[in-house]
Coordinates of C-alpha atoms and ligand atoms in Angstrom, one line a residue:
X270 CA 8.9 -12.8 -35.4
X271 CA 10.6 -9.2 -34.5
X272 CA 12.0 -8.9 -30.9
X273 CA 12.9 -5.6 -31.8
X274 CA 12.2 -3.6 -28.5
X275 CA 13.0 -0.3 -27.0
X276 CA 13.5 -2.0 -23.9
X277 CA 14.6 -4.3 -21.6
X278 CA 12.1 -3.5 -19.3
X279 CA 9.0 -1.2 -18.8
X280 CA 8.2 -0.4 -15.3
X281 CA 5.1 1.2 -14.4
X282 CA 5.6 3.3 -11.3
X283 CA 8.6 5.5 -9.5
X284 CA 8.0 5.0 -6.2
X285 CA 9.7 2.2 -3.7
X286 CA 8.4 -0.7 -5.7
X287 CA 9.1 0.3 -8.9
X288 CA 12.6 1.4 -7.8
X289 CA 13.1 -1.7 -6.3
X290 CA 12.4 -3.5 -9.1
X291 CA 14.8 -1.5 -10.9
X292 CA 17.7 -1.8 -8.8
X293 CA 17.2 -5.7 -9.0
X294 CA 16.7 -5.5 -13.0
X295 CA 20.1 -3.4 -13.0
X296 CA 21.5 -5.9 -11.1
X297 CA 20.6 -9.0 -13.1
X298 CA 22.2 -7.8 -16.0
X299 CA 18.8 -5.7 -17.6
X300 CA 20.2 -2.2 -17.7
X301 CA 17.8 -0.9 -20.5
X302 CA 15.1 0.7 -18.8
X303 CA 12.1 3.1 -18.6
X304 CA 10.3 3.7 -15.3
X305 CA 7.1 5.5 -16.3
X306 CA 5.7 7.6 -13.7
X307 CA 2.5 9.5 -14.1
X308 CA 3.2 12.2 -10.9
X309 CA 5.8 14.8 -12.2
X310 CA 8.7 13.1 -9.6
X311 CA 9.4 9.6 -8.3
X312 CA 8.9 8.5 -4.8
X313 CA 5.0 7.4 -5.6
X314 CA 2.8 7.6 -2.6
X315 CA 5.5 9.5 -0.3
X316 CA 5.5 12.2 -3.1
X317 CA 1.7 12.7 -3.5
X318 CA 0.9 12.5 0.0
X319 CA 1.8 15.8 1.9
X320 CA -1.1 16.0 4.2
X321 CA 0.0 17.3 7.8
X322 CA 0.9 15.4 10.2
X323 CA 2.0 12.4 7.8
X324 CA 4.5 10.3 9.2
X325 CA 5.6 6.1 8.8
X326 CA 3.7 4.2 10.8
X327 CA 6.0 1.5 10.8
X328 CA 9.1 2.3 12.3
X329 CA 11.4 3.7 9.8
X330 CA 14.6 1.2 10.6
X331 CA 11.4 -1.8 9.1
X332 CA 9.9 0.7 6.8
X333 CA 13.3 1.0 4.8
X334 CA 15.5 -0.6 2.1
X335 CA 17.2 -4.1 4.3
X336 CA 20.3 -3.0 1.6
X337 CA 19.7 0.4 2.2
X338 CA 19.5 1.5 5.5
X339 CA 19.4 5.1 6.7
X340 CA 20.9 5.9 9.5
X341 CA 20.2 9.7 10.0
X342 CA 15.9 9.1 10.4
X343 CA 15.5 11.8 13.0
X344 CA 12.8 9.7 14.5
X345 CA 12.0 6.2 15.3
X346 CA 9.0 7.0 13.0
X347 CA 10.7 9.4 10.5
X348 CA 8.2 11.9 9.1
X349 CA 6.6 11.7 5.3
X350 CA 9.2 14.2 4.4
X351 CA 12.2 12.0 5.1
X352 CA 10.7 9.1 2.9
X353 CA 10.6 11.6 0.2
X354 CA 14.1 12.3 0.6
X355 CA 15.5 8.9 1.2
X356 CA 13.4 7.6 -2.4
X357 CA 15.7 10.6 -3.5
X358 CA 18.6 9.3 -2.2
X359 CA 18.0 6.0 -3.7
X360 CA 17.4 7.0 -7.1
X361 CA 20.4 9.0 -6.9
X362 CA 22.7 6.0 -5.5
X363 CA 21.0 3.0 -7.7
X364 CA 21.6 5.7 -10.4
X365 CA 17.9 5.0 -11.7
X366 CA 16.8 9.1 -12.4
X367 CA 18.6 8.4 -15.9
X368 CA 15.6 5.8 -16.2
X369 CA 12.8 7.8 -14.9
X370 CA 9.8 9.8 -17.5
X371 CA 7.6 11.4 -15.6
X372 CA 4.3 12.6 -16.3
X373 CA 4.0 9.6 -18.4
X374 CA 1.0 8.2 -18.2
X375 CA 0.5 4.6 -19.1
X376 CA -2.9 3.6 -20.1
X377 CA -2.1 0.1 -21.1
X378 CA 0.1 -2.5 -21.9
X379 CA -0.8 -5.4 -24.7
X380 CA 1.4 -8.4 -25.4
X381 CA 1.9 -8.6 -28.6
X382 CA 2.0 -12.3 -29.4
X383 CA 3.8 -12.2 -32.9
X384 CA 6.2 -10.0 -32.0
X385 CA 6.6 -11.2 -28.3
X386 CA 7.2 -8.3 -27.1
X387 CA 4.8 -5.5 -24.7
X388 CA 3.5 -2.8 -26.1
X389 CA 2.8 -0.2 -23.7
X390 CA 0.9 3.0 -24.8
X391 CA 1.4 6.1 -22.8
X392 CA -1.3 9.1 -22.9
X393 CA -0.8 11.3 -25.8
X394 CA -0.6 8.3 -28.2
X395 CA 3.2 7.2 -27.8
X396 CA 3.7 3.6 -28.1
X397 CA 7.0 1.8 -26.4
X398 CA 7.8 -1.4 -26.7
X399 CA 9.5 -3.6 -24.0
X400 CA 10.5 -7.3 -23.7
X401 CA 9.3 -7.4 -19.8
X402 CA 6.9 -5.6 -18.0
X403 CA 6.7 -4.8 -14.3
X404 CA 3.8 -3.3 -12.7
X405 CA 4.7 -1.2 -9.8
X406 CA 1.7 0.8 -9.6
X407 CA 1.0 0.8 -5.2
X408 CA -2.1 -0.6 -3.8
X409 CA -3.4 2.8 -2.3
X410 CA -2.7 5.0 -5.7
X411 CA -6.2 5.4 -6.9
X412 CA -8.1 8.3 -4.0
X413 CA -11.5 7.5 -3.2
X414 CA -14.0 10.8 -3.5
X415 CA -16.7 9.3 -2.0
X416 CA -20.2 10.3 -4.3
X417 CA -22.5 12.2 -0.9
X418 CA -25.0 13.8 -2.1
X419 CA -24.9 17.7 -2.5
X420 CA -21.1 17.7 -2.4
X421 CA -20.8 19.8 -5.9
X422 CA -23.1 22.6 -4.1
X423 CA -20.3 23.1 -1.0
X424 CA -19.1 26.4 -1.4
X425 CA -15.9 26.2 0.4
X426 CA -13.3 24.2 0.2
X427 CA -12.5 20.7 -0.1
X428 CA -9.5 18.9 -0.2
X429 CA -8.6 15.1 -0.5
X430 CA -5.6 13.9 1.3
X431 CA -3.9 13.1 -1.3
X432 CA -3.8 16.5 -2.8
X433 CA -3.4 18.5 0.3
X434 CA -3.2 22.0 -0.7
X435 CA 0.2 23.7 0.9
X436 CA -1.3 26.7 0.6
X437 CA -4.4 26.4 2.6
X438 CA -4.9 27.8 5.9
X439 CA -7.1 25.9 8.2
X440 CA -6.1 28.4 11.3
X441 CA -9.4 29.7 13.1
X442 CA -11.4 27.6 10.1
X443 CA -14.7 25.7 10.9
X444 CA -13.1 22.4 9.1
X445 CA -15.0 18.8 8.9
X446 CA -12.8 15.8 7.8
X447 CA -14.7 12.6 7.1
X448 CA -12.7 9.5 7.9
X449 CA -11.2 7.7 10.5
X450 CA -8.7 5.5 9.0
X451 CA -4.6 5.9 9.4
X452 CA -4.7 8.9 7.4
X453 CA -7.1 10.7 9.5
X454 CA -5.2 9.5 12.6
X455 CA -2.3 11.1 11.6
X456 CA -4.1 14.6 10.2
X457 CA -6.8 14.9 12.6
X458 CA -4.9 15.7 15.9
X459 CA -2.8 18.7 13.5
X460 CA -5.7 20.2 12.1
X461 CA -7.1 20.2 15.8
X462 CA -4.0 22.7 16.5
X463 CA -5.2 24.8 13.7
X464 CA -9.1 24.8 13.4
X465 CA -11.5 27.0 15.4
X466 CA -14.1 24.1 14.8
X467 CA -13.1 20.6 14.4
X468 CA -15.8 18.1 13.5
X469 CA -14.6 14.4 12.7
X470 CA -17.4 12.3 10.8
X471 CA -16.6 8.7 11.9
X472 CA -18.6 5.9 10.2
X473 CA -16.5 3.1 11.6
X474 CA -13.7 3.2 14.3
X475 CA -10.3 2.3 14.0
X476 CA -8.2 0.2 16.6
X477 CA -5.5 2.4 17.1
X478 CA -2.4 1.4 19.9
X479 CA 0.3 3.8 21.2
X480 CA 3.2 4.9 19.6
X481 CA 6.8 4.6 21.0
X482 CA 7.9 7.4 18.7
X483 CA 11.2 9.7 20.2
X484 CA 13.9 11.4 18.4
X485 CA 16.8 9.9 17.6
X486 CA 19.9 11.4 19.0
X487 CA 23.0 12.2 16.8
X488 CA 25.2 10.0 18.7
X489 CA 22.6 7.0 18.0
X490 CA 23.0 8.0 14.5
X491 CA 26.1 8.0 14.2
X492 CA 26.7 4.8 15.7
X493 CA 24.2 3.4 13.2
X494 CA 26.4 4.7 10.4
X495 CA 29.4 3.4 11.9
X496 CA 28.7 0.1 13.1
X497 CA 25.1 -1.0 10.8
X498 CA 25.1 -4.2 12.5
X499 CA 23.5 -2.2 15.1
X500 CA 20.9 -0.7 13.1
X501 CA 20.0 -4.0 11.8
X502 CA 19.5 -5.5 15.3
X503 CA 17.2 -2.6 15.7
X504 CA 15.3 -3.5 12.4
X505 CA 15.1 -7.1 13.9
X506 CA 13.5 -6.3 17.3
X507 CA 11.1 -3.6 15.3
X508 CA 10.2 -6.2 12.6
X509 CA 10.0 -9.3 15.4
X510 CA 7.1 -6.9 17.3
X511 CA 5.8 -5.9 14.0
X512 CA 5.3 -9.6 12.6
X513 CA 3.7 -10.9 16.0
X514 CA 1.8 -7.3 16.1
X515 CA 0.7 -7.0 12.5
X516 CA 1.2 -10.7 11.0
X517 CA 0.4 -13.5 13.6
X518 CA -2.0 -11.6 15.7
X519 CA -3.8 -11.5 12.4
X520 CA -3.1 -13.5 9.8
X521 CA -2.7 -16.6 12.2
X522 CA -4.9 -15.6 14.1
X523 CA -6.3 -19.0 15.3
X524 CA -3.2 -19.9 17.1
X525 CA -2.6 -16.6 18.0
X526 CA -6.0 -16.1 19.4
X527 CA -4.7 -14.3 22.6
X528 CA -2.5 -11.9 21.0
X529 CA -5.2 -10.5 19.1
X530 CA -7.1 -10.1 21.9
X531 CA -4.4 -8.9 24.1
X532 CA -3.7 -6.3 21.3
X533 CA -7.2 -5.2 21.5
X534 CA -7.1 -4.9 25.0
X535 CA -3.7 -3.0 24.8
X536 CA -6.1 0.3 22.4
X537 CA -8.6 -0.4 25.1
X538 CA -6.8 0.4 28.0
X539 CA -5.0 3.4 26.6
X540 CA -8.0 4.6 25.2
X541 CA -9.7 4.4 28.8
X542 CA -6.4 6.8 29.8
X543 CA -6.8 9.1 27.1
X544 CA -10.3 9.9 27.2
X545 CA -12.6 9.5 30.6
X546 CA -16.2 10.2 28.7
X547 CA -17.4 6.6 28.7
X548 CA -19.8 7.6 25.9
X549 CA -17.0 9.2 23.5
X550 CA -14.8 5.8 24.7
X551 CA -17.7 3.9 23.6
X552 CA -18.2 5.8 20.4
X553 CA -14.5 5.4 20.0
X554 CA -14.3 1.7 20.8
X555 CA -14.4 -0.6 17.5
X556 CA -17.0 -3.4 17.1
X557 CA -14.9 -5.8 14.8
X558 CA -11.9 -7.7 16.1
X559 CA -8.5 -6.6 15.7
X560 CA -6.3 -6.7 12.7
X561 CA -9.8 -7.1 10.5
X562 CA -8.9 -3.3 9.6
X563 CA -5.8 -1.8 9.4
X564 CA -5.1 -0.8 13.0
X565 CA -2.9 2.3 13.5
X566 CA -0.7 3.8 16.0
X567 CA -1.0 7.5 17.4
X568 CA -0.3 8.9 21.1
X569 CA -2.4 12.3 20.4
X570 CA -5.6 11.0 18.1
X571 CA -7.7 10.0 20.8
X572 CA -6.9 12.9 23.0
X573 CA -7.9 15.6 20.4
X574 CA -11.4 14.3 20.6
X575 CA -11.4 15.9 24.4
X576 CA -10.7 19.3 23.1
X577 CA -13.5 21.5 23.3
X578 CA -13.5 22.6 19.9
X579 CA -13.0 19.1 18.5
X580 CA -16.4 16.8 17.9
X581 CA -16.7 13.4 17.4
X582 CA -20.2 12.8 14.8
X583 CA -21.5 9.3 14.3
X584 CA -24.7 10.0 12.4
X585 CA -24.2 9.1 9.0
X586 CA -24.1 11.8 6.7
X587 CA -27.2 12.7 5.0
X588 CA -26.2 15.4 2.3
X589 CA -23.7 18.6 1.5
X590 CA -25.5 22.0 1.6
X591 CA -23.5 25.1 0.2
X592 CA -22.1 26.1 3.5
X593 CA -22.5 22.8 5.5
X594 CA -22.8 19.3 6.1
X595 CA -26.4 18.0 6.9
X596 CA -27.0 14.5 9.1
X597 CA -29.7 11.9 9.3
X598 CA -30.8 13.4 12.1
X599 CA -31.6 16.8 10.4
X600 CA -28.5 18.6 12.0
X601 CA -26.4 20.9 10.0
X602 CA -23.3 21.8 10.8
X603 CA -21.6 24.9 9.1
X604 CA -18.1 24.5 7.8
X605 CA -15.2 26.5 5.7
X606 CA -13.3 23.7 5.0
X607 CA -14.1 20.0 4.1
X608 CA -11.3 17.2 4.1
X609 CA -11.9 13.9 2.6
X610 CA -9.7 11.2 4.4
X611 CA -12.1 9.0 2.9
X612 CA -8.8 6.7 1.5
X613 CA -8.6 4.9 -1.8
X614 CA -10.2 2.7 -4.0
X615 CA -8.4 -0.3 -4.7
X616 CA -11.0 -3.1 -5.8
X617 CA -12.7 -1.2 -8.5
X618 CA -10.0 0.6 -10.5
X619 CA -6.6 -0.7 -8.7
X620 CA -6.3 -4.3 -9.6
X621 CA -4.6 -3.5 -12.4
X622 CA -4.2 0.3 -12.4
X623 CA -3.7 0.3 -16.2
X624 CA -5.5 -2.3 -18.3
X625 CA -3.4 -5.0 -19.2
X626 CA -3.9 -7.4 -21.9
X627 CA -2.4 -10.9 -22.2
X628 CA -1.7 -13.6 -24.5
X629 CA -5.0 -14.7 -26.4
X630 CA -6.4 -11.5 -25.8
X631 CA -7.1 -12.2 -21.5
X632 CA -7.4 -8.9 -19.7
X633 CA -6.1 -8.8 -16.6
X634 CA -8.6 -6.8 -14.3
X635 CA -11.8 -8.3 -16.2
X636 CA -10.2 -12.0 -15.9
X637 CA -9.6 -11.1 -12.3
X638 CA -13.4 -10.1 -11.8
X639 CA -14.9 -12.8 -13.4
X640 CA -12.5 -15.2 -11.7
X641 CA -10.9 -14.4 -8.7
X642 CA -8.1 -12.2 -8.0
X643 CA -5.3 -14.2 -7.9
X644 CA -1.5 -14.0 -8.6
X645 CA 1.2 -16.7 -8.5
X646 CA 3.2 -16.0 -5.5
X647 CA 1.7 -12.2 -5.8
X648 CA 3.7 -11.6 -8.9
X649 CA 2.9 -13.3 -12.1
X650 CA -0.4 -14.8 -13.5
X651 CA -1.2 -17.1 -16.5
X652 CA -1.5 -16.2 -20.5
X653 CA 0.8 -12.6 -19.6
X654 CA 3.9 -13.9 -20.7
X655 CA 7.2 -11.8 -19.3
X656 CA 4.7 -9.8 -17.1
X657 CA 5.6 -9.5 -13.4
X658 CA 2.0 -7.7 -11.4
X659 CA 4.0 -6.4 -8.0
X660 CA 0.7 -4.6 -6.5
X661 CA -1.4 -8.2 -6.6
X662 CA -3.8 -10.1 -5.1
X663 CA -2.1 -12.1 -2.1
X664 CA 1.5 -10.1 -2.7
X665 CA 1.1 -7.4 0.3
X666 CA 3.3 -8.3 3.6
X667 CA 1.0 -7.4 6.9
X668 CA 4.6 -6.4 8.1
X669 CA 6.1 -3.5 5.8
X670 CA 5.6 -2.5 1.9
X671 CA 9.3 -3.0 2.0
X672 CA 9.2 -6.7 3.3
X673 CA 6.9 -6.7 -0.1
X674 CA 9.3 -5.6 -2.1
X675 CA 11.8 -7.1 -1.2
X676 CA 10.6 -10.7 -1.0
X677 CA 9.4 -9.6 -5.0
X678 CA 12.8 -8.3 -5.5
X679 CA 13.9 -12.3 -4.3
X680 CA 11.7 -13.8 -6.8
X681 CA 13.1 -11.5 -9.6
X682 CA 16.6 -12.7 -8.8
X683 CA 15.5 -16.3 -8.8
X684 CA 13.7 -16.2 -12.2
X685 CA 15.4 -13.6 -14.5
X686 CA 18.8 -15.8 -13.5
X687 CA 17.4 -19.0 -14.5
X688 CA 16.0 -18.1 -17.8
X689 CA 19.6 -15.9 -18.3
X690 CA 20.9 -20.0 -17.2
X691 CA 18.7 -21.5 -19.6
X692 CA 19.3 -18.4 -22.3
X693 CA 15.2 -18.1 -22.0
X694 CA 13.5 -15.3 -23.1
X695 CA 10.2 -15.7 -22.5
X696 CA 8.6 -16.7 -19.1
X697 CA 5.1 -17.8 -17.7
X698 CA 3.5 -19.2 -14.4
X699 CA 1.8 -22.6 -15.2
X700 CA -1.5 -22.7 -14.9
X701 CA -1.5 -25.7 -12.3
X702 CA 1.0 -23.6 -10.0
X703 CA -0.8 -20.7 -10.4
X704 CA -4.3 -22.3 -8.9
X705 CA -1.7 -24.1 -6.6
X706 CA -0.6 -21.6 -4.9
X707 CA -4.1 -19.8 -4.7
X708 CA -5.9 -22.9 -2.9
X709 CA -3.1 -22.8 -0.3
X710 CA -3.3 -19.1 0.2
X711 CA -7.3 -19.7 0.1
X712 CA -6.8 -22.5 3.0
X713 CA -4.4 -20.6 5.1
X714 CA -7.0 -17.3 5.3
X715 CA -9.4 -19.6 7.0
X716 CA -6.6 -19.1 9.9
X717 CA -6.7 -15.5 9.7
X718 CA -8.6 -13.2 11.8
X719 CA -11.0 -12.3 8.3
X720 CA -12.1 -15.5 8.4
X721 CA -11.9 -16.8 11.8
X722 CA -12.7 -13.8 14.1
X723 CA -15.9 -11.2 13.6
X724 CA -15.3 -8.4 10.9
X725 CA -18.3 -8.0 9.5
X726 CA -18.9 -4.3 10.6
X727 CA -15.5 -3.6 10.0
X728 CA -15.8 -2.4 6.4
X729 CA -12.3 -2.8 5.5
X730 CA -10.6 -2.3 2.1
X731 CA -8.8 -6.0 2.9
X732 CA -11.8 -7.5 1.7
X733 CA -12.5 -7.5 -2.0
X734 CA -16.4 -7.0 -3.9
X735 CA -16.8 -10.9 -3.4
X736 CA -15.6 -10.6 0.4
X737 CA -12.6 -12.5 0.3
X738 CA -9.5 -10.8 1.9
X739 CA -7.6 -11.2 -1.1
X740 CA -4.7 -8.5 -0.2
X741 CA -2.4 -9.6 2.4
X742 CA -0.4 -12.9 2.1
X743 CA -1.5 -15.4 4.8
X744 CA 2.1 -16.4 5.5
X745 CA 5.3 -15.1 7.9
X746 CA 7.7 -12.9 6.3
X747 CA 9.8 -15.8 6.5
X748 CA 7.9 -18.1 4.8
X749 CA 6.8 -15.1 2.0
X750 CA 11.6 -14.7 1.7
X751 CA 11.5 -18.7 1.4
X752 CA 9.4 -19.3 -1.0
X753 CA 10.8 -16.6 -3.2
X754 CA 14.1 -17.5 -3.0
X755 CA 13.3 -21.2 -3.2
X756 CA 10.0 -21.5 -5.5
X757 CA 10.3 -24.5 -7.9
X758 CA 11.5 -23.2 -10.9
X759 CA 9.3 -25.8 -13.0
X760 CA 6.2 -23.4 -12.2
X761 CA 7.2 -21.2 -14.9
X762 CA 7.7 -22.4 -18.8
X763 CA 11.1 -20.5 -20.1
X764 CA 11.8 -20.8 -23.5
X765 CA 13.9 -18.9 -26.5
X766 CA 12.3 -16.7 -28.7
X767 CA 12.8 -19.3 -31.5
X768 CA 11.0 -21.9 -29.9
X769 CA 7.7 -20.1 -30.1
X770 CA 8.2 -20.4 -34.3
Ligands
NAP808 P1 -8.9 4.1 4.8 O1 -8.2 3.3 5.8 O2 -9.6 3.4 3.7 O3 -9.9 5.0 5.6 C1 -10.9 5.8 4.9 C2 -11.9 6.4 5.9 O4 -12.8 7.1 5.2 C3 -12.6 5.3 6.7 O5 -12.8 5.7 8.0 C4 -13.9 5.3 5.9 O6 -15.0 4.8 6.7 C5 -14.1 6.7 5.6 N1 -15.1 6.9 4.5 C6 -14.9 6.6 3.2 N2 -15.9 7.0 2.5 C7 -16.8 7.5 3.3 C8 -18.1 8.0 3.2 N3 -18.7 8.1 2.0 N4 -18.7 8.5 4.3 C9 -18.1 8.4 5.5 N5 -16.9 7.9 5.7 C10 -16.3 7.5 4.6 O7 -7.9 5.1 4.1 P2 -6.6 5.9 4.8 O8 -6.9 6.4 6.1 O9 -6.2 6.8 3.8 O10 -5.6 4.7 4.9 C11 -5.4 3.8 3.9 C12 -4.1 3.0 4.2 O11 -3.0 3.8 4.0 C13 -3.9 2.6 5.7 O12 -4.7 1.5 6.0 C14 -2.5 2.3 5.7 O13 -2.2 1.0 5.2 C15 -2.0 3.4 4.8 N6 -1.5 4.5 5.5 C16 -0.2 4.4 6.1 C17 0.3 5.4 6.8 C18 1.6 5.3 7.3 O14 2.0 6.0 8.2 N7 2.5 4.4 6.9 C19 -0.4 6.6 6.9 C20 -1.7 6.7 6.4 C21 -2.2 5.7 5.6 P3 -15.4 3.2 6.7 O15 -14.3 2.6 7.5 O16 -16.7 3.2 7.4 O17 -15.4 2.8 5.3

């Protein structure tokens, strides 16, 4: 058996998860690293998304590091440019740039079962070898380009919002944007300041509720950098909304029944102040129940629709024509510039990203399909030994990627320093605590609005090709920081290397 290896660890993916998972490798000891990154810098999604008008939508003192807060956001919700910066800033202070290869490609990862080790194989042929592997690789990564017909024939241009073109100038432009999710919430009231013509395509609405976004003065940053205690009671009173907001009304949503309704009511009611036509209200006004979709939070989106030049289409788009887009109904209208917020694709081709292939030859994304998707406490799965899966079934917090993170970033400390108590090596979930902990998350989703409320019309991306809402975890943020510090370490086997002779 050769444990010869390059490295400690291969991560797969520069942006807050991946460097999260680094900093807690670094600090357990694993300094040996390569974080492979297939964009040309780190920072994952706040790096490829530069669309205007992108911004948190979670208020940047949640939406941050808890052991790394900023205190110089210039706004409650900092713009998509500060995120950049501050994954800078952390990759500069965690010192994890030295680790970082970007433009590396990974296009899969095999264990190698006599050798124990990963093999990883990166585009162009190079092989690495690793003794763990992390998976940091984002649920919203892989753009969705959605197949309408005649879209090869448009003759101006299009643009997905994850490649927003700097240098494109949408002023006095006829532009369409199809979508109306949180991207298009964001982008559609700026390219309303820009366009001549402004027509929105809408095939389902989007609950959205009003945003208590100001500046933050300097002397308010300042006392954050002075005293943090009082940016962290800040982060509590944004996380405490957040979690009744974004995690009870919805995940619990059985015993929290009147929140979710009250939080409906809330978009309603500023809806009604923002826009007096009861037909575009109606046409605004989502069918499905709260929290069944990703609901958003904007002060200008529903405004822009009562621009003159800005149009609200619900007829379902029938075809592309070289100069315009064509609905049922037989209407054309003529555009310059066509923007796909159409989002991402994440049940297809994101769970994995990369293929990944286990012990006994089990591949992850086919087992997943012909199973269920499914990951032990959203991070490991039987047969891939030393293989931690941090975008996974069940692992995403309804409160903040970060809260993700760093409940992951808890269960890394808890196993990598028992199997360094044990002098382990290699680790795996059980198989018993694996289907364990997927019957209880299975039972607690029948609380959840997916299961309990109406969301059939909702078409949302939290429910999977077999309609389970396999994404979030159906738990509090402090039950998801419990369990990961506290998860019984007999759920994993640990053992040496020798032991597998
Ligand atoms: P999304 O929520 O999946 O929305 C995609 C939109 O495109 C939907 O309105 C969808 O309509 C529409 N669409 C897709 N294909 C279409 C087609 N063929 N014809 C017509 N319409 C089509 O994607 P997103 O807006 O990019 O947001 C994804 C997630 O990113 C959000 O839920 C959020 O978690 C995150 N996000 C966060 C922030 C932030 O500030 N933190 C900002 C932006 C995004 P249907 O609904 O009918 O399918």
């Amino acid at each position: 058996m050769d444990q010869n290896v390059q490295y400690d660890a291969v991560i797969v993916g520069a942006g807050f998860g991946g460097m999260g998972a680094a900093i807690q490798l670094k600090r357990l000891g694993l300094t040996n690293l390569a974080i492979l990154e297939r964009e040309d810098d780190l920072g994952g999604t706040w790096h490829v998304n530069r669309y205007p008008g992108l911004a948190v939508d979670i208020a940047s003192v949640t939406y941050s590091y808890s052991f790394e807060p900023n205190p110089y956001w210039s706004r409650l919700f900092a713009p998509g440019a500060e995120l950049k910066r501050y994954a800078e800033h952390v990759a500069d202070k965690y010192d994890l740039r030295r680790h970082m290869r970007f433009g590396a490609v990974v296009e899969g990862a095999r264990w190698d079962e006599d050798a124990q080790r990963w093999e990883i194989s990166i585009e162009g042929g190079e092989l690495v070898t690793a003794k763990y592997l992390l998976t940091a690789t984002g649920f919203l990564s892989q753009p969705h380009k959605p197949d309408i017909p005649g879209i090869d024939s448009f003759e101006g241009k299009v643009i997905h919002t994850t490649a927003w073109d700097d240098t494109c100038d949408l002023r006095g432009t006829r532009t369409a944007i199809i979508g109306t999710g949180a991207t298009a919430v964001q982008l559609i009231p700026e390219v309303a300041r820009k366009a001549a013509a402004l027509t929105v395509y809408q095939r389902t609405p989007i609950w959205v509720l009003p945003k208590i976004d100001t500046p933050i003065p300097g002397p308010v940053q300042r006392l954050f950098a002075r005293v943090p205690a009082v940016q962290r009671a800040a982060r509590g009173i944004s996380s405490g909304i957040l979690e009744a907001v974004m995690v009870s009304a919805v995940l619990h949503y059985r015993q929290t029944k009147l929140l979710n309704k009250g939080a409906a009511a809330l978009s309603r009611i500023f809806l009604r102040a923002k826009v007096r036509d009861p037909k575009l209200r109606r046409q605004l006004t989502p069918d499905y129940d709260f929290g069944c979709k990703r609901p958003t939070f904007s002060n200008s989106y529903y405004s822009t629709f009562t621009k003159p030049h800005v149009h609200l289409e619900t007829d379902s788009i029938e075809r592309l024509e070289s100069d315009g887009i064509v609905t049922a109904d037989g209407r054309k209208t003529e555009i310059d510039t066509l923007v796909l917020a159409t989002g991402f694709n994440l049940w297809d081709v994101n769970f994995p990203a990369i293929e990944v292939i286990g012990r006994e030859g089990r591949n992850l994304g086919k087992w997943w399909r012909d199973n269920r998707f499914q990951a032990y406490e959203g991070v490991a799965v039987p047969n891939f030994p030393n293989f931690l899966t941090l975008a996974s079934p069940y692992s995403y917090s309804g409160l903040s990627y970060f809260t993700t993170i760093e409940s992951q970033m808890a269960h890394m400390k808890r196993l990598f320093g028992e199997l360094r108590r044990r002098g382990a090596d290699v680790f795996e979930v059980t198989e018993a605590a694996n289907a364990g902990f997927l019957d209880r998350m299975t039972e607690k989703l029948d609380d959840s609005v997916f299961y309990g409320g109406s969301c059939q019309t909702a078409r949302s991306y939290y429910f999977n090709q077999h309609g389970e809402a396999a994404i979030l975890r159906p738990t509090s943020t402090v039950n998801a920081f419990r369990e990961a510090k506290s998860f019984p370490l007999d759920d994993y086997t640990m053992r040496p290397y020798a032991a597998a002779e």
